[in-house]
């Protein structure tokens, strides 16, 4: 494969942390008192390969006879995971495909990315894990977020190589979560409906195959604006447990390259034990996000006027000036991104400066300062 392209993709990734992502809902601190501890994460560490809360697969490629295989593993044997998977194009970090996967404890989710008949990348999978949307396999990557001036194969080519972001938006514990004021967050003695519908039974997750399963999955289209609402959906603060690997295979040339995803781990202090992050669940819907500036540092999605970092810059054939109309109207499916506040904040809900600070800190953490 082209090493220059890989290097470019990595550089674009580092530079785009302040320029990626968006949505509505609140970033929710998990103040629970049982089963999973309250939000404790105050720092993020970067592991070139390993287990973490969030993952980055640095490169996928379906150009020139290449295909890419990915395996995502939930090593947590107690809790399920509500996972967001997002593919970004290599040239501008544009979102070219995203969806949600609900993983059982100890679950493995696998997929193949290849070049489709229309020239765009297409994902195929025989995996039986729950996804939103329900049908992901056989879906071509999308071009809605790409440069509108591109057409034909030039447009399709923007989907054929890039990198992948994976987020543990929330844990899905086996027991339902108490929403009573006095005992908010405690584990109940009854099963968590979301856990039941997403946990594999004889190799297949019930998902939409039962009435109760369909109801639990459909409820995830609601935006949990409060901690109680998130608990009602069956979500808890995200713990660690995810790891992934990738393989790029070129059949015509009988070649292959492989590696592990970069793991981002939320810890209790720098270099400390694994912590619990903020619940960063956002529905997989196209509904317009009301307050994207609270959840992303992407200036193309933010609605905060001004001329400082991550503020909106609008101009109509003249010098750019502060405005309130974003370049792209954010939808719920745009979030979370790597700038969505994951660590403990000084106050909740977040303020517009929080995602900018998250992007800055994470950029510094993954940046290479010498070769």
mmCIF file of C-alpha atoms in Angstrom:
data_model
loop_
_atom_site.group_PDB
_atom_site.id
_atom_site.type_symbol
_atom_site.label_atom_id
_atom_site.label_comp_id
_atom_site.label_asym_id
_atom_site.label_seq_id
_atom_site.Cartn_x
_atom_site.Cartn_y
_atom_site.Cartn_z
ATOM 1 C CA UNK A 1 0.000 0.000 0.000
ATOM 2 C CA UNK A 2 1.050 3.612 -0.402
ATOM 3 C CA UNK A 3 2.976 4.602 2.717
ATOM 4 C CA UNK A 4 2.648 8.289 1.807
ATOM 5 C CA UNK A 5 -1.124 7.970 1.885
ATOM 6 C CA UNK A 6 -0.974 6.302 5.302
ATOM 7 C CA UNK A 7 1.215 9.086 6.643
ATOM 8 C CA UNK A 8 -1.112 11.697 5.182
ATOM 9 C CA UNK A 9 -4.115 10.007 6.752
ATOM 10 C CA UNK A 10 -2.424 9.995 10.153
ATOM 11 C CA UNK A 11 -1.466 13.653 9.843
ATOM 12 C CA UNK A 12 -4.978 14.597 8.820
ATOM 13 C CA UNK A 13 -6.351 12.673 11.777
ATOM 14 C CA UNK A 14 -4.154 14.520 14.280
ATOM 15 C CA UNK A 15 -4.931 17.859 12.701
ATOM 16 C CA UNK A 16 -8.654 17.230 12.458
ATOM 17 C CA UNK A 17 -9.435 16.480 16.104
ATOM 18 C CA UNK A 18 -10.546 20.063 16.412
ATOM 19 C CA UNK A 19 -12.312 19.771 13.076
ATOM 20 C CA UNK A 20 -14.428 16.660 13.319
ATOM 21 C CA UNK A 21 -17.797 15.544 14.359
ATOM 22 C CA UNK A 22 -21.780 16.790 16.370
ATOM 23 C CA UNK A 23 -25.430 16.528 17.847
ATOM 24 C CA UNK A 24 -28.055 17.235 20.530
ATOM 25 C CA UNK A 25 -28.665 15.502 23.900
ATOM 26 C CA UNK A 26 -26.559 16.106 26.964
ATOM 27 C CA UNK A 27 -23.181 14.640 27.737
ATOM 28 C CA UNK A 28 -24.210 12.837 30.893
ATOM 29 C CA UNK A 29 -22.090 12.184 33.908
ATOM 30 C CA UNK A 30 -22.833 8.784 35.413
ATOM 31 C CA UNK A 31 -23.479 9.502 39.092
ATOM 32 C CA UNK A 32 -24.569 5.928 39.778
ATOM 33 C CA UNK A 33 -23.861 4.306 43.102
ATOM 34 C CA UNK A 34 -23.881 0.595 42.298
ATOM 35 C CA UNK A 35 -22.724 -2.018 39.760
ATOM 36 C CA UNK A 36 -20.560 0.469 37.869
ATOM 37 C CA UNK A 37 -18.856 3.266 39.751
ATOM 38 C CA UNK A 38 -19.630 6.909 39.074
ATOM 39 C CA UNK A 39 -17.713 8.894 36.477
ATOM 40 C CA UNK A 40 -14.082 8.932 37.546
ATOM 41 C CA UNK A 41 -12.018 9.489 34.394
ATOM 42 C CA UNK A 42 -9.881 12.626 34.437
ATOM 43 C CA UNK A 43 -7.224 11.831 31.820
ATOM 44 C CA UNK A 44 -6.801 9.908 28.582
ATOM 45 C CA UNK A 45 -3.831 7.727 27.701
ATOM 46 C CA UNK A 46 -2.938 6.478 24.237
ATOM 47 C CA UNK A 47 -1.838 2.909 23.556
ATOM 48 C CA UNK A 48 -0.554 2.009 20.053
ATOM 49 C CA UNK A 49 -2.432 -1.282 20.443
ATOM 50 C CA UNK A 50 -4.467 -2.523 23.341
ATOM 51 C CA UNK A 51 -7.748 -2.301 25.219
ATOM 52 C CA UNK A 52 -9.530 1.019 25.690
ATOM 53 C CA UNK A 53 -12.699 3.079 25.817
ATOM 54 C CA UNK A 54 -12.257 4.381 22.271
ATOM 55 C CA UNK A 55 -10.333 3.027 19.288
ATOM 56 C CA UNK A 56 -8.797 4.347 16.096
ATOM 57 C CA UNK A 57 -8.131 2.029 13.169
ATOM 58 C CA UNK A 58 -5.583 4.162 11.314
ATOM 59 C CA UNK A 59 -6.292 3.047 7.758
ATOM 60 C CA UNK A 60 -8.767 1.207 5.558
ATOM 61 C CA UNK A 61 -8.371 0.829 1.803
ATOM 62 C CA UNK A 62 -10.479 -0.642 -1.001
ATOM 63 C CA UNK A 63 -8.495 0.919 -3.855
ATOM 64 C CA UNK A 64 -6.630 -1.048 -6.526
ATOM 65 C CA UNK A 65 -7.809 -4.516 -5.545
ATOM 66 C CA UNK A 66 -7.554 -3.996 -1.788
ATOM 67 C CA UNK A 67 -10.171 -5.069 0.751
ATOM 68 C CA UNK A 68 -10.141 -4.395 4.488
ATOM 69 C CA UNK A 69 -11.196 -6.787 7.238
ATOM 70 C CA UNK A 70 -11.927 -5.498 10.756
ATOM 71 C CA UNK A 71 -12.582 -7.329 14.012
ATOM 72 C CA UNK A 72 -13.972 -5.484 17.032
ATOM 73 C CA UNK A 73 -13.924 -7.224 20.422
ATOM 74 C CA UNK A 74 -15.693 -6.476 23.703
ATOM 75 C CA UNK A 75 -13.398 -8.053 26.285
ATOM 76 C CA UNK A 76 -15.770 -7.057 29.112
ATOM 77 C CA UNK A 77 -17.395 -10.312 30.252
ATOM 78 C CA UNK A 78 -20.062 -8.598 32.376
ATOM 79 C CA UNK A 79 -21.366 -5.561 30.490
ATOM 80 C CA UNK A 80 -22.574 -5.038 26.970
ATOM 81 C CA UNK A 81 -21.448 -1.988 25.012
ATOM 82 C CA UNK A 82 -23.305 0.643 23.000
ATOM 83 C CA UNK A 83 -20.684 1.320 20.319
ATOM 84 C CA UNK A 84 -20.491 3.963 17.611
ATOM 85 C CA UNK A 85 -18.481 3.115 14.480
ATOM 86 C CA UNK A 86 -17.549 5.904 12.075
ATOM 87 C CA UNK A 87 -15.555 5.755 8.829
ATOM 88 C CA UNK A 88 -13.799 8.960 7.750
ATOM 89 C CA UNK A 89 -12.322 9.706 4.346
ATOM 90 C CA UNK A 90 -8.554 10.120 4.007
ATOM 91 C CA UNK A 91 -8.454 13.430 2.190
ATOM 92 C CA UNK A 92 -10.537 15.593 4.532
ATOM 93 C CA UNK A 93 -11.700 13.435 7.471
ATOM 94 C CA UNK A 94 -15.293 13.626 6.209
ATOM 95 C CA UNK A 95 -17.836 11.197 7.679
ATOM 96 C CA UNK A 96 -18.495 8.655 4.916
ATOM 97 C CA UNK A 97 -20.339 6.002 6.959
ATOM 98 C CA UNK A 98 -21.480 5.588 10.563
ATOM 99 C CA UNK A 99 -23.728 3.310 12.576
ATOM 100 C CA UNK A 100 -24.161 1.783 16.044
ATOM 101 C CA UNK A 101 -23.299 -1.753 17.181
ATOM 102 C CA UNK A 102 -24.601 -3.260 20.436
ATOM 103 C CA UNK A 103 -22.136 -5.822 21.701
ATOM 104 C CA UNK A 104 -22.725 -8.649 24.170
ATOM 105 C CA UNK A 105 -20.192 -9.346 26.924
ATOM 106 C CA UNK A 106 -17.251 -11.102 25.258
ATOM 107 C CA UNK A 107 -18.694 -10.368 21.807
ATOM 108 C CA UNK A 108 -16.736 -10.148 18.531
ATOM 109 C CA UNK A 109 -18.093 -8.086 15.640
ATOM 110 C CA UNK A 110 -16.496 -8.562 12.205
ATOM 111 C CA UNK A 111 -16.947 -6.912 8.827
ATOM 112 C CA UNK A 112 -15.393 -6.635 5.388
ATOM 113 C CA UNK A 113 -15.018 -3.386 3.452
ATOM 114 C CA UNK A 114 -14.639 -3.711 -0.303
ATOM 115 C CA UNK A 115 -15.248 -1.730 -3.472
ATOM 116 C CA UNK A 116 -18.862 -1.908 -4.624
ATOM 117 C CA UNK A 117 -20.258 -1.922 -8.151
ATOM 118 C CA UNK A 118 -20.976 1.821 -7.889
ATOM 119 C CA UNK A 119 -17.330 2.564 -7.067
ATOM 120 C CA UNK A 120 -18.010 3.415 -3.431
ATOM 121 C CA UNK A 121 -16.783 1.419 -0.462
ATOM 122 C CA UNK A 122 -19.339 -1.066 0.814
ATOM 123 C CA UNK A 123 -19.488 -2.899 4.153
ATOM 124 C CA UNK A 124 -20.582 -6.531 4.394
ATOM 125 C CA UNK A 125 -20.976 -8.621 7.531
ATOM 126 C CA UNK A 126 -22.607 -11.884 8.565
ATOM 127 C CA UNK A 127 -22.406 -10.905 12.224
ATOM 128 C CA UNK A 128 -25.539 -11.373 14.352
ATOM 129 C CA UNK A 129 -24.987 -8.451 16.729
ATOM 130 C CA UNK A 130 -27.636 -5.727 16.933
ATOM 131 C CA UNK A 131 -27.010 -2.629 14.834
ATOM 132 C CA UNK A 132 -28.796 0.657 14.227
ATOM 133 C CA UNK A 133 -29.794 0.981 11.481
ATOM 134 C CA UNK A 134 -30.971 -2.617 11.528
ATOM 135 C CA UNK A 135 -29.432 -3.403 8.130
ATOM 136 C CA UNK A 136 -25.775 -2.432 7.831
ATOM 137 C CA UNK A 137 -24.389 -5.249 5.710
ATOM 138 C CA UNK A 138 -24.434 -4.514 1.995
ATOM 139 C CA UNK A 139 -24.664 -0.771 2.562
ATOM 140 C CA UNK A 140 -22.574 1.534 0.391
ATOM 141 C CA UNK A 141 -20.738 4.381 2.059
ATOM 142 C CA UNK A 142 -22.448 7.769 1.846
ATOM 143 C CA UNK A 143 -21.355 10.993 0.161
ATOM 144 C CA UNK A 144 -23.609 13.558 1.862
ATOM 145 C CA UNK A 145 -20.743 15.062 3.892
ATOM 146 C CA UNK A 146 -18.295 15.207 0.954
ATOM 147 C CA UNK A 147 -17.373 18.151 -1.252
ATOM 148 C CA UNK A 148 -20.519 18.885 -3.329
ATOM 149 C CA UNK A 149 -18.354 19.951 -6.270
ATOM 150 C CA UNK A 150 -17.177 16.370 -6.759
ATOM 151 C CA UNK A 151 -19.090 14.054 -9.079
ATOM 152 C CA UNK A 152 -18.844 10.544 -10.500
ATOM 153 C CA UNK A 153 -15.842 8.431 -9.597
ATOM 154 C CA UNK A 154 -14.054 11.404 -8.023
ATOM 155 C CA UNK A 155 -16.847 11.493 -5.455
ATOM 156 C CA UNK A 156 -16.892 7.710 -4.954
ATOM 157 C CA UNK A 157 -13.101 7.668 -4.557
ATOM 158 C CA UNK A 158 -13.403 9.794 -1.408
ATOM 159 C CA UNK A 159 -15.060 6.819 0.321
ATOM 160 C CA UNK A 160 -12.507 4.215 -0.696
ATOM 161 C CA UNK A 161 -9.772 4.927 1.847
ATOM 162 C CA UNK A 162 -9.537 6.579 5.216
ATOM 163 C CA UNK A 163 -9.607 5.659 8.893
ATOM 164 C CA UNK A 164 -12.131 4.403 11.454
ATOM 165 C CA UNK A 165 -13.220 5.796 14.827
ATOM 166 C CA UNK A 166 -14.883 3.524 17.406
ATOM 167 C CA UNK A 167 -16.509 4.831 20.600
ATOM 168 C CA UNK A 168 -17.914 3.092 23.646
ATOM 169 C CA UNK A 169 -20.809 5.537 24.102
ATOM 170 C CA UNK A 170 -22.136 3.714 27.162
ATOM 171 C CA UNK A 171 -22.082 0.386 28.945
ATOM 172 C CA UNK A 172 -25.169 -1.843 28.930
ATOM 173 C CA UNK A 173 -25.229 -3.634 32.320
ATOM 174 C CA UNK A 174 -27.176 -6.871 32.872
ATOM 175 C CA UNK A 175 -29.466 -5.413 35.561
ATOM 176 C CA UNK A 176 -31.924 -2.560 35.176
ATOM 177 C CA UNK A 177 -30.929 0.798 36.663
ATOM 178 C CA UNK A 178 -32.890 2.494 39.439
ATOM 179 C CA UNK A 179 -34.255 5.915 38.493
ATOM 180 C CA UNK A 180 -35.746 6.772 41.885
ATOM 181 C CA UNK A 181 -34.396 10.060 43.230
ATOM 182 C CA UNK A 182 -33.092 8.634 46.500
ATOM 183 C CA UNK A 183 -31.359 5.639 44.906
ATOM 184 C CA UNK A 184 -30.618 6.946 41.416
ATOM 185 C CA UNK A 185 -28.219 4.660 39.584
ATOM 186 C CA UNK A 186 -28.441 1.635 41.856
ATOM 187 C CA UNK A 187 -28.794 -1.781 40.229
ATOM 188 C CA UNK A 188 -32.265 -3.290 40.478
ATOM 189 C CA UNK A 189 -33.057 -6.987 40.800
ATOM 190 C CA UNK A 190 -34.775 -7.019 37.398
ATOM 191 C CA UNK A 191 -33.028 -7.588 34.045
ATOM 192 C CA UNK A 192 -32.021 -4.644 31.851
ATOM 193 C CA UNK A 193 -34.292 -4.868 28.783
ATOM 194 C CA UNK A 194 -31.583 -3.456 26.518
ATOM 195 C CA UNK A 195 -29.068 -6.017 27.776
ATOM 196 C CA UNK A 196 -31.557 -8.837 27.223
ATOM 197 C CA UNK A 197 -32.307 -7.836 23.649
ATOM 198 C CA UNK A 198 -28.662 -7.282 22.658
ATOM 199 C CA UNK A 199 -27.083 -10.296 24.386
ATOM 200 C CA UNK A 200 -26.490 -13.252 22.070
ATOM 201 C CA UNK A 201 -28.542 -16.392 22.597
ATOM 202 C CA UNK A 202 -27.222 -19.405 20.668
ATOM 203 C CA UNK A 203 -25.062 -17.033 18.632
ATOM 204 C CA UNK A 204 -27.819 -14.566 17.708
ATOM 205 C CA UNK A 205 -28.907 -11.407 19.548
ATOM 206 C CA UNK A 206 -32.737 -11.142 19.825
ATOM 207 C CA UNK A 207 -32.826 -7.508 18.651
ATOM 208 C CA UNK A 208 -35.834 -6.958 16.431
ATOM 209 C CA UNK A 209 -36.903 -10.619 16.394
ATOM 210 C CA UNK A 210 -39.086 -10.178 19.490
ATOM 211 C CA UNK A 211 -41.620 -7.512 20.444
ATOM 212 C CA UNK A 212 -39.690 -6.632 23.599
ATOM 213 C CA UNK A 213 -36.432 -6.520 21.662
ATOM 214 C CA UNK A 214 -37.861 -4.213 19.029
ATOM 215 C CA UNK A 215 -39.219 -1.910 21.737
ATOM 216 C CA UNK A 216 -35.834 -1.697 23.486
ATOM 217 C CA UNK A 217 -33.987 -0.929 20.258
ATOM 218 C CA UNK A 218 -36.596 1.556 19.058
ATOM 219 C CA UNK A 219 -36.391 3.405 22.385
ATOM 220 C CA UNK A 220 -32.784 4.249 21.506
ATOM 221 C CA UNK A 221 -34.097 6.672 18.901
ATOM 222 C CA UNK A 222 -35.022 8.939 21.824
ATOM 223 C CA UNK A 223 -32.563 11.586 22.944
ATOM 224 C CA UNK A 224 -31.623 11.090 26.641
ATOM 225 C CA UNK A 225 -31.478 14.695 27.808
ATOM 226 C CA UNK A 226 -31.182 13.688 31.476
ATOM 227 C CA UNK A 227 -29.301 11.059 33.427
ATOM 228 C CA UNK A 228 -32.604 9.471 34.419
ATOM 229 C CA UNK A 229 -33.555 9.151 30.752
ATOM 230 C CA UNK A 230 -30.240 7.444 29.982
ATOM 231 C CA UNK A 231 -30.747 5.003 32.855
ATOM 232 C CA UNK A 232 -34.273 4.313 31.616
ATOM 233 C CA UNK A 233 -32.816 3.298 28.250
ATOM 234 C CA UNK A 234 -30.491 0.878 30.074
ATOM 235 C CA UNK A 235 -27.257 2.858 29.669
ATOM 236 C CA UNK A 236 -24.436 3.393 32.189
ATOM 237 C CA UNK A 237 -21.133 5.259 32.070
ATOM 238 C CA UNK A 238 -18.707 3.703 29.553
ATOM 239 C CA UNK A 239 -15.912 1.566 30.944
ATOM 240 C CA UNK A 240 -12.979 0.127 29.055
ATOM 241 C CA UNK A 241 -12.933 -3.232 27.268
ATOM 242 C CA UNK A 242 -12.761 -2.621 23.514
ATOM 243 C CA UNK A 243 -9.962 -3.667 21.196
ATOM 244 C CA UNK A 244 -9.788 -4.222 17.453
ATOM 245 C CA UNK A 245 -7.518 -5.366 14.647
ATOM 246 C CA UNK A 246 -7.493 -4.780 10.929
ATOM 247 C CA UNK A 247 -6.113 -6.496 7.833
ATOM 248 C CA UNK A 248 -5.794 -5.015 4.352
ATOM 249 C CA UNK A 249 -5.651 -7.758 1.725
ATOM 250 C CA UNK A 250 -4.752 -7.352 -1.927
ATOM 251 C CA UNK A 251 -5.848 -10.542 -3.664
ATOM 252 C CA UNK A 252 -4.512 -9.727 -7.167
ATOM 253 C CA UNK A 253 -1.036 -9.061 -5.750
ATOM 254 C CA UNK A 254 -1.209 -11.692 -2.984
ATOM 255 C CA UNK A 255 -0.226 -9.171 -0.346
ATOM 256 C CA UNK A 256 -1.539 -8.224 3.086
ATOM 257 C CA UNK A 257 -0.880 -5.785 5.922
ATOM 258 C CA UNK A 258 -2.388 -5.884 9.400
ATOM 259 C CA UNK A 259 -2.278 -4.206 12.773
ATOM 260 C CA UNK A 260 -4.090 -3.338 15.971
ATOM 261 C CA UNK A 261 -6.282 -0.319 16.595
ATOM 262 C CA UNK A 262 -4.877 2.549 18.640
ATOM 263 C CA UNK A 263 -6.625 2.477 22.017
ATOM 264 C CA UNK A 264 -7.660 5.618 23.887
ATOM 265 C CA UNK A 265 -8.168 4.804 27.562
ATOM 266 C CA UNK A 266 -9.910 7.065 30.074
ATOM 267 C CA UNK A 267 -8.039 6.859 33.369
ATOM 268 C CA UNK A 268 -8.219 8.141 36.931
ATOM 269 C CA UNK A 269 -5.406 10.639 36.633
ATOM 270 C CA UNK A 270 -2.530 10.472 34.181
ATOM 271 C CA UNK A 271 -1.301 6.900 34.012
ATOM 272 C CA UNK A 272 -3.828 5.776 36.605
ATOM 273 C CA UNK A 273 -6.325 2.937 36.672
ATOM 274 C CA UNK A 274 -9.105 2.657 34.126
ATOM 275 C CA UNK A 275 -11.991 5.018 34.838
ATOM 276 C CA UNK A 276 -15.617 5.519 33.833
ATOM 277 C CA UNK A 277 -16.290 8.156 31.174
ATOM 278 C CA UNK A 278 -19.262 10.398 30.531
ATOM 279 C CA UNK A 279 -22.249 8.796 28.843
ATOM 280 C CA UNK A 280 -21.920 10.130 25.294
ATOM 281 C CA UNK A 281 -24.891 8.397 23.691
ATOM 282 C CA UNK A 282 -26.579 10.137 20.763
ATOM 283 C CA UNK A 283 -29.409 8.607 18.703
ATOM 284 C CA UNK A 284 -28.591 7.274 15.247
ATOM 285 C CA UNK A 285 -31.077 9.635 13.598
ATOM 286 C CA UNK A 286 -31.030 12.443 11.064
ATOM 287 C CA UNK A 287 -32.832 14.833 13.399
ATOM 288 C CA UNK A 288 -31.213 18.264 13.506
ATOM 289 C CA UNK A 289 -28.992 18.715 16.561
ATOM 290 C CA UNK A 290 -30.066 21.631 18.716
ATOM 291 C CA UNK A 291 -26.801 22.484 20.517
ATOM 292 C CA UNK A 292 -23.828 21.000 18.637
ATOM 293 C CA UNK A 293 -21.404 23.575 20.044
ATOM 294 C CA UNK A 294 -21.608 21.830 23.425
ATOM 295 C CA UNK A 295 -20.500 18.490 22.031
ATOM 296 C CA UNK A 296 -18.066 19.029 19.174
ATOM 297 C CA UNK A 297 -15.069 21.189 18.336
ATOM 298 C CA UNK A 298 -15.796 20.895 14.609
ATOM 299 C CA UNK A 299 -16.128 24.503 13.393
ATOM 300 C CA UNK A 300 -18.145 23.378 10.368
ATOM 301 C CA UNK A 301 -20.827 22.068 12.748
ATOM 302 C CA UNK A 302 -20.669 24.600 15.581
ATOM 303 C CA UNK A 303 -23.098 27.476 15.919
ATOM 304 C CA UNK A 304 -21.050 29.655 18.252
ATOM 305 C CA UNK A 305 -20.237 32.960 16.565
ATOM 306 C CA UNK A 306 -16.759 34.434 16.784
ATOM 307 C CA UNK A 307 -13.251 34.352 15.396
ATOM 308 C CA UNK A 308 -11.510 32.181 17.972
ATOM 309 C CA UNK A 309 -10.695 28.483 17.688
ATOM 310 C CA UNK A 310 -13.751 26.354 16.728
ATOM 311 C CA UNK A 311 -16.088 29.337 16.350
ATOM 312 C CA UNK A 312 -18.256 29.680 13.259
ATOM 313 C CA UNK A 313 -16.671 31.629 10.415
ATOM 314 C CA UNK A 314 -19.167 32.733 7.754
ATOM 315 C CA UNK A 315 -18.497 34.834 4.694
ATOM 316 C CA UNK A 316 -20.434 35.601 1.526
ATOM 317 C CA UNK A 317 -17.865 36.593 -1.056
ATOM 318 C CA UNK A 318 -16.158 38.845 1.449
ATOM 319 C CA UNK A 319 -13.900 38.587 4.475
ATOM 320 C CA UNK A 320 -14.948 35.927 6.939
ATOM 321 C CA UNK A 321 -16.777 37.176 10.007
ATOM 322 C CA UNK A 322 -18.415 35.608 13.010
ATOM 323 C CA UNK A 323 -21.853 34.151 12.345
ATOM 324 C CA UNK A 324 -24.350 31.716 13.811
ATOM 325 C CA UNK A 325 -25.147 29.634 10.723
ATOM 326 C CA UNK A 326 -22.900 26.556 10.554
ATOM 327 C CA UNK A 327 -21.319 25.339 7.345
ATOM 328 C CA UNK A 328 -23.090 22.005 7.905
ATOM 329 C CA UNK A 329 -26.258 21.599 9.976
ATOM 330 C CA UNK A 330 -25.369 18.903 12.496
ATOM 331 C CA UNK A 331 -27.564 15.832 12.865
ATOM 332 C CA UNK A 332 -27.742 13.439 15.795
ATOM 333 C CA UNK A 333 -25.785 10.796 13.867
ATOM 334 C CA UNK A 334 -22.796 13.170 13.706
ATOM 335 C CA UNK A 335 -22.025 12.493 17.367
ATOM 336 C CA UNK A 336 -20.116 11.506 19.349
ATOM 337 C CA UNK A 337 -16.778 12.424 17.850
ATOM 338 C CA UNK A 338 -13.290 12.518 19.327
ATOM 339 C CA UNK A 339 -13.879 16.001 20.734
ATOM 340 C CA UNK A 340 -17.089 15.101 22.596
ATOM 341 C CA UNK A 341 -16.281 15.602 26.317
ATOM 342 C CA UNK A 342 -15.524 12.138 27.703
ATOM 343 C CA UNK A 343 -13.822 13.037 30.975
ATOM 344 C CA UNK A 344 -15.239 14.525 34.165
ATOM 345 C CA UNK A 345 -16.230 18.168 33.662
ATOM 346 C CA UNK A 346 -16.328 21.002 36.156
ATOM 347 C CA UNK A 347 -20.077 21.386 35.597
ATOM 348 C CA UNK A 348 -22.922 19.760 33.675
ATOM 349 C CA UNK A 349 -24.246 20.239 31.052
ATOM 350 C CA UNK A 350 -21.008 21.103 29.210
ATOM 351 C CA UNK A 351 -20.162 24.533 27.834
ATOM 352 C CA UNK A 352 -18.889 25.389 24.367
ATOM 353 C CA UNK A 353 -15.255 25.455 25.473
ATOM 354 C CA UNK A 354 -15.305 21.861 26.776
ATOM 355 C CA UNK A 355 -15.143 20.019 23.412
ATOM 356 C CA UNK A 356 -12.395 22.398 22.252
ATOM 357 C CA UNK A 357 -10.373 21.546 25.364
ATOM 358 C CA UNK A 358 -10.982 17.820 24.808
ATOM 359 C CA UNK A 359 -9.782 18.062 21.200
ATOM 360 C CA UNK A 360 -6.682 20.000 22.221
ATOM 361 C CA UNK A 361 -5.732 17.569 24.982
ATOM 362 C CA UNK A 362 -6.243 14.501 22.819
ATOM 363 C CA UNK A 363 -4.349 16.024 19.910
ATOM 364 C CA UNK A 364 -1.358 16.618 22.189
ATOM 365 C CA UNK A 365 -1.618 13.091 23.567
ATOM 366 C CA UNK A 366 -1.415 11.352 20.186
ATOM 367 C CA UNK A 367 0.900 13.784 18.384
ATOM 368 C CA UNK A 368 4.374 12.558 17.438
ATOM 369 C CA UNK A 369 6.998 15.088 18.445
ATOM 370 C CA UNK A 370 10.054 13.389 16.945
ATOM 371 C CA UNK A 371 10.985 10.604 14.540
#
